PDB file of C-alpha atoms in Angstrom:
ATOM      1  CA  MET A  17     -28.733 -17.033 -11.530  1.00 76.00           C
ATOM      2  CA  LEU A  18     -25.993 -14.481 -10.591  1.00 85.00           C
ATOM      3  CA  ASP A  19     -27.121 -10.853 -10.195  1.00 90.00           C
ATOM      4  CA  LEU A  20     -25.002  -8.421 -12.400  1.00 89.00           C
ATOM      5  CA  GLU A  21     -25.381  -5.732  -9.585  1.00 91.00           C
ATOM      6  CA  ASP A  22     -23.901  -8.219  -7.166  1.00 94.00           C
ATOM      7  CA  LEU A  23     -21.049  -8.998  -9.496  1.00 93.00           C
ATOM      8  CA  GLN A  24     -20.280  -5.310  -9.962  1.00 90.00           C
ATOM      9  CA  THR A  25     -20.396  -4.754  -6.246  1.00 93.00           C
ATOM     10  CA  PHE A  26     -17.905  -7.607  -5.554  1.00 94.00           C
ATOM     11  CA  VAL A  27     -15.468  -6.140  -8.131  1.00 90.00           C
ATOM     12  CA  GLU A  28     -15.723  -2.789  -6.591  1.00 87.00           C
ATOM     13  CA  VAL A  29     -15.040  -4.268  -3.174  1.00 90.00           C
ATOM     14  CA  ALA A  30     -12.144  -6.267  -4.439  1.00 88.00           C
ATOM     15  CA  ASP A  31     -10.463  -3.266  -6.065  1.00 81.00           C
ATOM     16  CA  ALA A  32     -11.137  -0.803  -3.354  1.00 80.00           C
ATOM     17  CA  GLY A  33     -10.022  -3.295  -0.671  1.00 81.00           C
ATOM     18  CA  GLY A  34     -13.079  -2.870   1.550  1.00 86.00           C
ATOM     19  CA  VAL A  35     -16.736  -2.254   1.925  1.00 89.00           C
ATOM     20  CA  SER A  36     -16.634   1.361   2.957  1.00 88.00           C
ATOM     21  CA  PRO A  37     -14.717   2.654  -0.071  1.00 85.00           C
ATOM     22  CA  ALA A  38     -16.739   0.471  -2.352  1.00 85.00           C
ATOM     23  CA  ALA A  39     -19.928   1.941  -0.908  1.00 88.00           C
ATOM     24  CA  ARG A  40     -18.634   5.533  -1.447  1.00 84.00           C
ATOM     25  CA  ARG A  41     -17.771   4.628  -5.068  1.00 79.00           C
ATOM     26  CA  LEU A  42     -21.086   3.067  -5.675  1.00 82.00           C
ATOM     27  CA  GLY A  43     -23.062   5.722  -3.872  1.00 81.00           C
ATOM     28  CA  VAL A  44     -24.842   3.222  -1.727  1.00 88.00           C
ATOM     29  CA  SER A  45     -24.851   2.347   1.987  1.00 92.00           C
ATOM     30  CA  LYS A  46     -22.395  -0.152   3.470  1.00 92.00           C
ATOM     31  CA  SER A  47     -25.399  -2.340   4.474  1.00 94.00           C
ATOM     32  CA  ILE A  48     -26.396  -2.685   0.884  1.00 95.00           C
ATOM     33  CA  VAL A  49     -22.966  -3.674  -0.217  1.00 94.00           C
ATOM     34  CA  SER A  50     -22.743  -6.269   2.549  1.00 93.00           C
ATOM     35  CA  ARG A  51     -26.124  -7.621   1.535  1.00 94.00           C
ATOM     36  CA  ARG A  52     -25.030  -7.922  -2.088  1.00 95.00           C
ATOM     37  CA  LEU A  53     -21.768  -9.690  -1.159  1.00 95.00           C
ATOM     38  CA  PHE A  54     -23.684 -12.158   1.140  1.00 94.00           C
ATOM     39  CA  ARG A  55     -26.166 -12.920  -1.593  1.00 94.00           C
ATOM     40  CA  LEU A  56     -23.377 -13.454  -4.167  1.00 95.00           C
ATOM     41  CA  GLU A  57     -21.417 -15.781  -1.872  1.00 94.00           C
ATOM     42  CA  ALA A  58     -24.578 -17.672  -0.927  1.00 94.00           C
ATOM     43  CA  GLU A  59     -25.413 -18.168  -4.566  1.00 93.00           C
ATOM     44  CA  LEU A  60     -21.888 -19.474  -5.294  1.00 94.00           C
ATOM     45  CA  GLY A  61     -21.693 -21.543  -2.245  1.00 94.00           C
ATOM     46  CA  ILE A  62     -18.082 -20.233  -1.502  1.00 94.00           C
ATOM     47  CA  GLN A  63     -16.334 -17.411   0.324  1.00 94.00           C
ATOM     48  CA  LEU A  64     -14.870 -14.727  -1.933  1.00 94.00           C
ATOM     49  CA  LEU A  65     -13.800 -12.183   0.690  1.00 92.00           C
ATOM     50  CA  ALA A  66     -12.097 -12.494   4.066  1.00 90.00           C
ATOM     51  CA  ARG A  67     -13.188  -9.609   6.260  1.00 79.00           C
ATOM     52  CA  THR A  68     -10.456  -7.938   8.241  1.00 75.00           C
ATOM     53  CA  THR A  69     -10.054  -5.125  10.493  1.00 70.00           C
ATOM     54  CA  ARG A  70      -8.328  -3.086   7.711  1.00 72.00           C
ATOM     55  CA  GLY A  71     -11.026  -3.951   5.126  1.00 74.00           C
ATOM     56  CA  ALA A  72     -11.576  -7.014   2.846  1.00 80.00           C
ATOM     57  CA  ALA A  73      -8.933  -9.404   1.206  1.00 86.00           C
ATOM     58  CA  LEU A  74      -9.737 -11.776  -1.558  1.00 90.00           C
ATOM     59  CA  THR A  75      -9.626 -15.382  -0.809  1.00 93.00           C
ATOM     60  CA  GLU A  76      -7.860 -17.700  -3.250  1.00 93.00           C
ATOM     61  CA  ALA A  77     -11.360 -18.384  -4.928  1.00 94.00           C
ATOM     62  CA  GLY A  78     -12.037 -14.611  -4.798  1.00 92.00           C
ATOM     63  CA  VAL A  79      -8.962 -13.841  -6.798  1.00 91.00           C
ATOM     64  CA  THR A  80      -9.941 -16.251  -9.514  1.00 92.00           C
ATOM     65  CA  PHE A  81     -13.609 -15.201  -9.528  1.00 94.00           C
ATOM     66  CA  ARG A  82     -12.748 -11.536  -9.600  1.00 90.00           C
ATOM     67  CA  GLU A  83     -11.033 -11.699 -13.025  1.00 87.00           C
ATOM     68  CA  HIS A  84     -14.050 -13.462 -14.536  1.00 90.00           C
ATOM     69  CA  ALA A  85     -16.450 -11.114 -12.907  1.00 90.00           C
ATOM     70  CA  ALA A  86     -14.586  -8.025 -14.078  1.00 84.00           C
ATOM     71  CA  ARG A  87     -14.684  -9.281 -17.678  1.00 84.00           C
ATOM     72  CA  VAL A  88     -18.428 -10.004 -17.459  1.00 87.00           C
ATOM     73  CA  CYS A  89     -19.009  -6.384 -16.095  1.00 83.00           C
ATOM     74  CA  ALA A  90     -16.852  -4.917 -18.596  1.00 77.00           C
ATOM     75  CA  GLU A  91     -18.740  -6.681 -21.377  1.00 81.00           C
ATOM     76  CA  MET A  92     -22.135  -5.643 -20.102  1.00 82.00           C
ATOM     77  CA  GLU A  93     -20.938  -2.025 -19.701  1.00 76.00           C
ATOM     78  CA  ALA A  94     -19.911  -2.057 -23.430  1.00 72.00           C
ATOM     79  CA  ALA A  95     -23.132  -3.660 -24.353  1.00 77.00           C
ATOM     80  CA  ARG A  96     -25.083  -0.944 -22.568  1.00 74.00           C
ATOM     81  CA  GLU A  97     -22.895   1.734 -24.272  1.00 69.00           C
ATOM     82  CA  ALA A  98     -23.518   0.174 -27.634  1.00 68.00           C
ATOM     83  CA  ILE A  99     -27.326   0.495 -27.450  1.00 72.00           C
ATOM     84  CA  LEU A 100     -27.290   3.960 -25.896  1.00 67.00           C
ATOM     85  CA  PRO A 101     -27.848   7.037 -28.307  1.00 64.00           C
ATOM     86  CA  SER A 102     -24.544   7.851 -29.968  1.00 64.00           C
ATOM     87  CA  GLY A 103     -22.128   9.393 -27.468  1.00 66.00           C
ATOM     88  CA  GLU A 104     -24.354   9.165 -24.453  1.00 77.00           C
ATOM     89  CA  LEU A 105     -23.001   8.299 -21.077  1.00 85.00           C
ATOM     90  CA  ARG A 106     -24.771   7.432 -17.906  1.00 82.00           C
ATOM     91  CA  GLY A 107     -23.954   6.504 -14.252  1.00 81.00           C
ATOM     92  CA  LEU A 108     -21.635   8.086 -11.855  1.00 84.00           C
ATOM     93  CA  LEU A 109     -18.245   9.662 -12.450  1.00 89.00           C
ATOM     94  CA  ARG A 110     -16.182  10.596  -9.282  1.00 89.00           C
ATOM     95  CA  ILE A 111     -13.189  12.685 -10.048  1.00 94.00           C
ATOM     96  CA  ALA A 112     -10.479  13.790  -7.573  1.00 94.00           C
ATOM     97  CA  ALA A 113      -8.860  17.168  -8.719  1.00 95.00           C
ATOM     98  CA  PRO A 114      -6.288  19.558  -7.332  1.00 91.00           C
ATOM     99  CA  LEU A 115      -7.532  22.554  -5.396  1.00 90.00           C
ATOM    100  CA  SER A 116      -4.786  24.981  -6.687  1.00 82.00           C
ATOM    101  CA  PHE A 117      -5.735  24.225 -10.205  1.00 84.00           C
ATOM    102  CA  GLY A 118      -9.114  22.593 -10.321  1.00 90.00           C
ATOM    103  CA  PRO A 119     -11.716  25.228  -9.601  1.00 91.00           C
ATOM    104  CA  THR A 120     -10.214  27.653 -12.101  1.00 88.00           C
ATOM    105  CA  HIS A 121      -9.144  25.434 -14.933  1.00 90.00           C
ATOM    106  CA  LEU A 122     -10.696  22.023 -14.599  1.00 94.00           C
ATOM    107  CA  ALA A 123     -14.228  22.777 -13.230  1.00 96.00           C
ATOM    108  CA  PRO A 124     -15.405  24.218 -16.590  1.00 96.00           C
ATOM    109  CA  VAL A 125     -14.364  21.056 -18.480  1.00 96.00           C
ATOM    110  CA  PHE A 126     -16.340  19.019 -15.848  1.00 97.00           C
ATOM    111  CA  ALA A 127     -19.336  21.175 -16.213  1.00 97.00           C
ATOM    112  CA  GLU A 128     -19.023  20.838 -20.036  1.00 96.00           C
ATOM    113  CA  LEU A 129     -18.869  17.123 -19.656  1.00 96.00           C
ATOM    114  CA  ALA A 130     -22.187  17.202 -17.603  1.00 95.00           C
ATOM    115  CA  ARG A 131     -23.846  19.453 -19.977  1.00 95.00           C
ATOM    116  CA  ARG A 132     -22.963  17.194 -23.140  1.00 93.00           C
ATOM    117  CA  HIS A 133     -24.143  14.005 -21.143  1.00 92.00           C
ATOM    118  CA  PRO A 134     -27.305  14.812 -19.186  1.00 92.00           C
ATOM    119  CA  LEU A 135     -27.637  11.240 -17.911  1.00 88.00           C
ATOM    120  CA  LEU A 136     -24.155  11.170 -16.418  1.00 90.00           C
ATOM    121  CA  HIS A 137     -23.755  12.299 -12.706  1.00 90.00           C
ATOM    122  CA  VAL A 138     -20.427  14.106 -12.234  1.00 93.00           C
ATOM    123  CA  HIS A 139     -19.019  14.402  -8.711  1.00 92.00           C
ATOM    124  CA  ALA A 140     -15.744  16.384  -8.374  1.00 94.00           C
ATOM    125  CA  TYR A 141     -13.754  16.691  -5.265  1.00 93.00           C
ATOM    126  CA  TYR A 142     -11.157  19.273  -4.995  1.00 93.00           C
ATOM    127  CA  SER A 143      -8.078  18.856  -2.576  1.00 90.00           C
ATOM    128  CA  ASP A 144      -4.309  19.352  -2.881  1.00 84.00           C
ATOM    129  CA  ARG A 145      -3.685  16.428  -0.516  1.00 84.00           C
ATOM    130  CA  PHE A 146      -2.604  13.095  -2.235  1.00 82.00           C
ATOM    131  CA  VAL A 147      -5.761  11.189  -2.888  1.00 85.00           C
ATOM    132  CA  ASP A 148      -5.772   7.358  -2.928  1.00 85.00           C
ATOM    133  CA  ILE A 149      -8.258   6.902  -5.796  1.00 85.00           C
ATOM    134  CA  VAL A 150      -8.691   3.180  -5.298  1.00 77.00           C
ATOM    135  CA  GLY A 151      -8.915   3.201  -1.515  1.00 72.00           C
ATOM    136  CA  GLU A 152     -11.313   6.308  -1.490  1.00 77.00           C
ATOM    137  CA  GLY A 153     -13.554   4.974  -4.324  1.00 74.00           C
ATOM    138  CA  PHE A 154     -12.753   7.469  -7.212  1.00 84.00           C
ATOM    139  CA  ASP A 155     -13.281   6.501 -10.848  1.00 86.00           C
ATOM    140  CA  CYS A 156     -10.227   8.701 -11.803  1.00 92.00           C
ATOM    141  CA  ALA A 157      -8.096  11.754 -10.697  1.00 94.00           C
ATOM    142  CA  VAL A 158      -6.562  14.664 -12.525  1.00 95.00           C
ATOM    143  CA  ARG A 159      -3.049  15.208 -11.305  1.00 93.00           C
ATOM    144  CA  VAL A 160      -0.485  17.997 -11.986  1.00 88.00           C
ATOM    145  CA  GLY A 161       3.194  17.726 -11.979  1.00 83.00           C
ATOM    146  CA  HIS A 162       5.515  14.540 -11.992  1.00 80.00           C
ATOM    147  CA  LEU A 163       3.893  11.219 -11.371  1.00 80.00           C
ATOM    148  CA  THR A 164       5.334   8.932  -8.921  1.00 75.00           C
ATOM    149  CA  ASP A 165       5.614   5.187  -9.726  1.00 64.00           C
ATOM    150  CA  SER A 166       2.409   3.393  -9.071  1.00 72.00           C
ATOM    151  CA  ASN A 167       0.148   0.688 -10.604  1.00 79.00           C
ATOM    152  CA  LEU A 168      -2.196   3.372 -11.708  1.00 84.00           C
ATOM    153  CA  ILE A 169      -2.918   3.875 -15.487  1.00 88.00           C
ATOM    154  CA  ALA A 170      -2.005   7.411 -16.578  1.00 90.00           C
ATOM    155  CA  ARG A 171      -2.616   9.349 -19.601  1.00 92.00           C
ATOM    156  CA  ARG A 172      -1.030  12.797 -20.200  1.00 92.00           C
ATOM    157  CA  VAL A 173      -3.249  15.601 -21.212  1.00 93.00           C
ATOM    158  CA  VAL A 174      -0.917  18.331 -21.729  1.00 91.00           C
ATOM    159  CA  PRO A 175       2.814  19.207 -20.700  1.00 90.00           C
ATOM    160  CA  PHE A 176       3.711  22.255 -18.768  1.00 86.00           C
ATOM    161  CA  HIS A 177       6.836  23.766 -17.138  1.00 89.00           C
ATOM    162  CA  GLY A 178       7.713  24.719 -13.558  1.00 91.00           C
ATOM    163  CA  LEU A 179       9.878  27.490 -12.371  1.00 94.00           C
ATOM    164  CA  LEU A 180      11.748  28.533  -9.232  1.00 97.00           C
ATOM    165  CA  VAL A 181      10.498  31.981  -8.367  1.00 98.00           C
ATOM    166  CA  ALA A 182      10.967  34.611  -5.635  1.00 98.00           C
ATOM    167  CA  SER A 183       9.961  38.301  -4.988  1.00 98.00           C
ATOM    168  CA  PRO A 184      12.345  41.087  -5.858  1.00 98.00           C
ATOM    169  CA  GLU A 185      12.367  42.083  -2.235  1.00 97.00           C
ATOM    170  CA  TYR A 186      13.447  38.504  -1.142  1.00 98.00           C
ATOM    171  CA  ILE A 187      16.278  38.689  -3.829  1.00 97.00           C
ATOM    172  CA  ARG A 188      17.406  42.115  -2.587  1.00 97.00           C
ATOM    173  CA  GLU A 189      17.683  40.935   1.027  1.00 97.00           C
ATOM    174  CA  HIS A 190      19.005  37.471   0.479  1.00 97.00           C
ATOM    175  CA  GLY A 191      20.455  37.400  -2.962  1.00 96.00           C
ATOM    176  CA  ALA A 192      19.502  34.849  -5.812  1.00 96.00           C
ATOM    177  CA  PRO A 193      20.977  31.428  -5.712  1.00 96.00           C
ATOM    178  CA  GLU A 194      22.982  30.406  -8.628  1.00 95.00           C
ATOM    179  CA  THR A 195      23.572  26.649  -8.018  1.00 95.00           C
ATOM    180  CA  PRO A 196      21.771  23.811  -6.440  1.00 95.00           C
ATOM    181  CA  ASP A 197      24.146  23.880  -3.380  1.00 94.00           C
ATOM    182  CA  GLU A 198      23.436  27.633  -2.882  1.00 96.00           C
ATOM    183  CA  LEU A 199      19.746  26.887  -3.084  1.00 96.00           C
ATOM    184  CA  LEU A 200      20.056  24.793   0.181  1.00 95.00           C
ATOM    185  CA  THR A 201      20.916  27.928   2.099  1.00 95.00           C
ATOM    186  CA  HIS A 202      17.763  29.761   1.212  1.00 97.00           C
ATOM    187  CA  GLN A 203      14.329  29.636   2.655  1.00 97.00           C
ATOM    188  CA  ALA A 204      12.096  27.171   0.442  1.00 97.00           C
ATOM    189  CA  LEU A 205       8.395  27.361   0.235  1.00 97.00           C
ATOM    190  CA  MET A 206       7.252  23.748   0.230  1.00 94.00           C
ATOM    191  CA  GLN A 207       4.066  21.602   0.354  1.00 87.00           C
ATOM    192  CA  GLY A 208       5.830  19.198   2.772  1.00 81.00           C
ATOM    193  CA  THR A 209       9.133  17.441   2.615  1.00 77.00           C
ATOM    194  CA  GLU A 210       9.202  17.024  -1.148  1.00 83.00           C
ATOM    195  CA  THR A 211      12.291  16.890  -3.406  1.00 89.00           C
ATOM    196  CA  TRP A 212      12.755  19.643  -6.054  1.00 93.00           C
ATOM    197  CA  ARG A 213      13.595  18.327  -9.415  1.00 92.00           C
ATOM    198  CA  LEU A 214      16.059  20.330 -11.597  1.00 95.00           C
ATOM    199  CA  THR A 215      18.222  19.578 -14.692  1.00 94.00           C
ATOM    200  CA  ASP A 216      21.850  20.341 -15.559  1.00 93.00           C
ATOM    201  CA  GLY A 217      21.874  19.633 -19.371  1.00 90.00           C
ATOM    202  CA  ASP A 218      20.941  15.973 -19.668  1.00 89.00           C
ATOM    203  CA  ARG A 219      21.496  15.321 -16.109  1.00 93.00           C
ATOM    204  CA  ALA A 220      18.647  15.171 -13.484  1.00 91.00           C
ATOM    205  CA  ILE A 221      19.234  16.742 -10.070  1.00 93.00           C
ATOM    206  CA  GLY A 222      17.244  16.209  -6.907  1.00 93.00           C
ATOM    207  CA  VAL A 223      17.445  18.903  -4.260  1.00 94.00           C
ATOM    208  CA  HIS A 224      16.041  18.554  -0.745  1.00 94.00           C
ATOM    209  CA  PRO A 225      15.397  22.219   0.296  1.00 94.00           C
ATOM    210  CA  GLN A 226      14.499  23.437   3.774  1.00 93.00           C
ATOM    211  CA  GLY A 227      12.169  26.216   4.896  1.00 94.00           C
ATOM    212  CA  ARG A 228       9.832  27.390   7.599  1.00 95.00           C
ATOM    213  CA  PHE A 229       6.715  28.196   5.567  1.00 96.00           C
ATOM    214  CA  LYS A 230       4.739  25.182   4.311  1.00 94.00           C
ATOM    215  CA  ALA A 231       1.301  24.832   2.633  1.00 92.00           C
ATOM    216  CA  ASP A 232      -0.628  22.006   0.878  1.00 84.00           C
ATOM    217  CA  ASN A 233      -1.935  24.566  -1.703  1.00 86.00           C
ATOM    218  CA  GLY A 234      -0.072  25.998  -4.697  1.00 88.00           C
ATOM    219  CA  SER A 235      -1.989  29.247  -4.470  1.00 89.00           C
ATOM    220  CA  ALA A 236      -0.963  29.676  -0.830  1.00 93.00           C
ATOM    221  CA  LEU A 237       2.692  29.080  -1.797  1.00 95.00           C
ATOM    222  CA  VAL A 238       2.307  31.767  -4.526  1.00 96.00           C
ATOM    223  CA  ALA A 239       1.046  34.235  -2.015  1.00 97.00           C
ATOM    224  CA  ALA A 240       4.069  33.290   0.310  1.00 97.00           C
ATOM    225  CA  ALA A 241       6.453  33.832  -2.502  1.00 98.00           C
ATOM    226  CA  VAL A 242       4.895  37.295  -3.362  1.00 98.00           C
ATOM    227  CA  ALA A 243       5.123  38.334   0.353  1.00 98.00           C
ATOM    228  CA  GLY A 244       8.905  37.696   0.050  1.00 97.00           C
ATOM    229  CA  LEU A 245       9.056  34.664   2.460  1.00 98.00           C
ATOM    230  CA  GLY A 246      11.315  32.514   0.225  1.00 97.00           C
ATOM    231  CA  ILE A 247      11.728  30.577  -3.078  1.00 98.00           C
ATOM    232  CA  ALA A 248       8.987  28.448  -4.356  1.00 97.00           C
ATOM    233  CA  SER A 249       9.053  25.717  -7.093  1.00 95.00           C
ATOM    234  CA  LEU A 250       5.617  26.282  -8.901  1.00 93.00           C
ATOM    235  CA  PRO A 251       3.925  25.521 -12.240  1.00 90.00           C
ATOM    236  CA  ASP A 252       4.053  28.261 -14.873  1.00 90.00           C
ATOM    237  CA  PHE A 253       0.341  28.692 -15.067  1.00 87.00           C
ATOM    238  CA  LEU A 254       0.147  29.563 -11.388  1.00 90.00           C
ATOM    239  CA  VAL A 255       2.824  32.379 -11.540  1.00 94.00           C
ATOM    240  CA  ALA A 256       2.381  33.655 -15.069  1.00 93.00           C
ATOM    241  CA  ASP A 257       0.413  36.813 -13.998  1.00 95.00           C
ATOM    242  CA  HIS A 258       2.944  37.521 -11.144  1.00 97.00           C
ATOM    243  CA  LEU A 259       5.879  37.189 -13.454  1.00 97.00           C
ATOM    244  CA  ALA A 260       4.291  39.553 -16.014  1.00 97.00           C
ATOM    245  CA  SER A 261       3.611  42.135 -13.233  1.00 97.00           C
ATOM    246  CA  GLY A 262       7.053  41.927 -11.667  1.00 97.00           C
ATOM    247  CA  ALA A 263       5.761  40.635  -8.360  1.00 98.00           C
ATOM    248  CA  LEU A 264       7.896  37.458  -8.891  1.00 98.00           C
ATOM    249  CA  VAL A 265      10.987  36.800 -10.892  1.00 98.00           C
ATOM    250  CA  ALA A 266      12.476  33.481 -12.002  1.00 97.00           C
ATOM    251  CA  VAL A 267      15.710  32.233 -10.462  1.00 97.00           C
ATOM    252  CA  MET A 268      18.306  29.553 -11.122  1.00 95.00           C
ATOM    253  CA  THR A 269      17.207  29.491 -14.851  1.00 95.00           C
ATOM    254  CA  ARG A 270      20.594  27.662 -15.635  1.00 95.00           C
ATOM    255  CA  TYR A 271      18.988  24.559 -13.863  1.00 96.00           C
ATOM    256  CA  PRO A 272      15.515  24.430 -15.280  1.00 94.00           C
ATOM    257  CA  VAL A 273      12.626  22.418 -13.739  1.00 93.00           C
ATOM    258  CA  PRO A 274      11.985  19.376 -15.952  1.00 91.00           C
ATOM    259  CA  GLU A 275       8.917  19.295 -18.010  1.00 89.00           C
ATOM    260  CA  ALA A 276       5.820  18.016 -16.160  1.00 88.00           C
ATOM    261  CA  GLY A 277       2.190  17.396 -17.144  1.00 90.00           C
ATOM    262  CA  ILE A 278      -1.476  17.239 -16.550  1.00 92.00           C
ATOM    263  CA  TYR A 279      -2.528  13.684 -16.353  1.00 94.00           C
ATOM    264  CA  VAL A 280      -5.660  11.688 -15.870  1.00 95.00           C
ATOM    265  CA  VAL A 281      -4.941   8.562 -13.809  1.00 94.00           C
ATOM    266  CA  ARG A 282      -7.378   5.597 -13.092  1.00 91.00           C
ATOM    267  CA  PRO A 283      -7.292   2.417 -11.221  1.00 83.00           C
ATOM    268  CA  PRO A 284      -5.553  -0.587 -13.087  1.00 79.00           C
ATOM    269  CA  GLY A 285      -7.736  -2.564 -15.405  1.00 70.00           C
ATOM    270  CA  GLN A 286      -7.740  -3.768 -19.012  1.00 62.00           C
ATOM    271  CA  HIS A 287     -11.011  -1.977 -20.089  1.00 68.00           C
ATOM    272  CA  PRO A 288     -11.224   1.827 -19.050  1.00 76.00           C
ATOM    273  CA  PRO A 289     -14.761   2.918 -18.699  1.00 81.00           C
ATOM    274  CA  ARG A 290     -15.657   5.051 -21.647  1.00 86.00           C
ATOM    275  CA  LYS A 291     -16.765   7.995 -19.346  1.00 90.00           C
ATOM    276  CA  ILE A 292     -13.059   8.325 -18.265  1.00 92.00           C
ATOM    277  CA  LEU A 293     -12.015   8.171 -22.030  1.00 91.00           C
ATOM    278  CA  VAL A 294     -14.580  10.860 -22.830  1.00 93.00           C
ATOM    279  CA  LEU A 295     -13.381  12.985 -19.945  1.00 96.00           C
ATOM    280  CA  THR A 296      -9.809  12.547 -20.990  1.00 95.00           C
ATOM    281  CA  GLU A 297     -10.474  13.579 -24.646  1.00 95.00           C
ATOM    282  CA  LEU A 298     -12.542  16.513 -23.420  1.00 96.00           C
ATOM    283  CA  LEU A 299      -9.489  17.721 -21.345  1.00 96.00           C
ATOM    284  CA  ILE A 300      -7.110  17.298 -24.235  1.00 95.00           C
ATOM    285  CA  GLU A 301      -9.577  19.191 -26.460  1.00 93.00           C
ATOM    286  CA  HIS A 302      -9.835  22.090 -23.817  1.00 92.00           C
ATOM    287  CA  PHE A 303      -6.062  22.380 -23.117  1.00 88.00           C
ATOM    288  CA  GLY A 304      -4.709  21.324 -26.512  1.00 76.00           C
TER     289      GLY A 304
END
């Protein structure tokens, strides 16, 4: 007889690409994960995973077995949910969220999710760095901005707009850029080496600005813009109060930043866990 817990562990290791990220996702030690894998392979009499220095790779048999195991686990999860009290959730939900936006705007939603579902463990991690949700064992992430192409499954919660902003002091000293080419002569406040997206009618424009001040946090870039260090491209919800007070002004409004959004992204898979669906609906309810 195959143990369901062993099957779930194997699927997690296969999807995460290694024992360590799967252990973090499952909330158990690496030795427990290894023990479950050994037990499953011994029961089947075949090697499912090839251990490497970079993690674990599926063998040919493992690729085939993973699809069947994932379906079994998904069906059992659906069966569990069907016999729980209406709307009840249980287990662990690990969420990656942005630091610039999460504690103020997302934390109340996560808390409400935990309040409504007392059997569900909600673990939220806040960082403005790019999080590999599969490799680091997260169930999902809330991301803000423009999504890059990936194999992750995304659902938009709500749209928002970005703005190019600067302080009145910066504009008095350096002037306000009027075109994308002029923008390249100004100090840009950036998270790294990102491309700024602008629009000219129906045409999309990519600009590669330069600047001496960088920070991996949106709130830090707001502070730098208010201090007069340069021009920043920021979401409207981060700069609305400063625009209202006059501490910041919008620039290059003839070339608006294209509409972005708040998204819930999850690892690929045919059957999303209901806890992610419930979180997404709660976010839509909150921001809608």
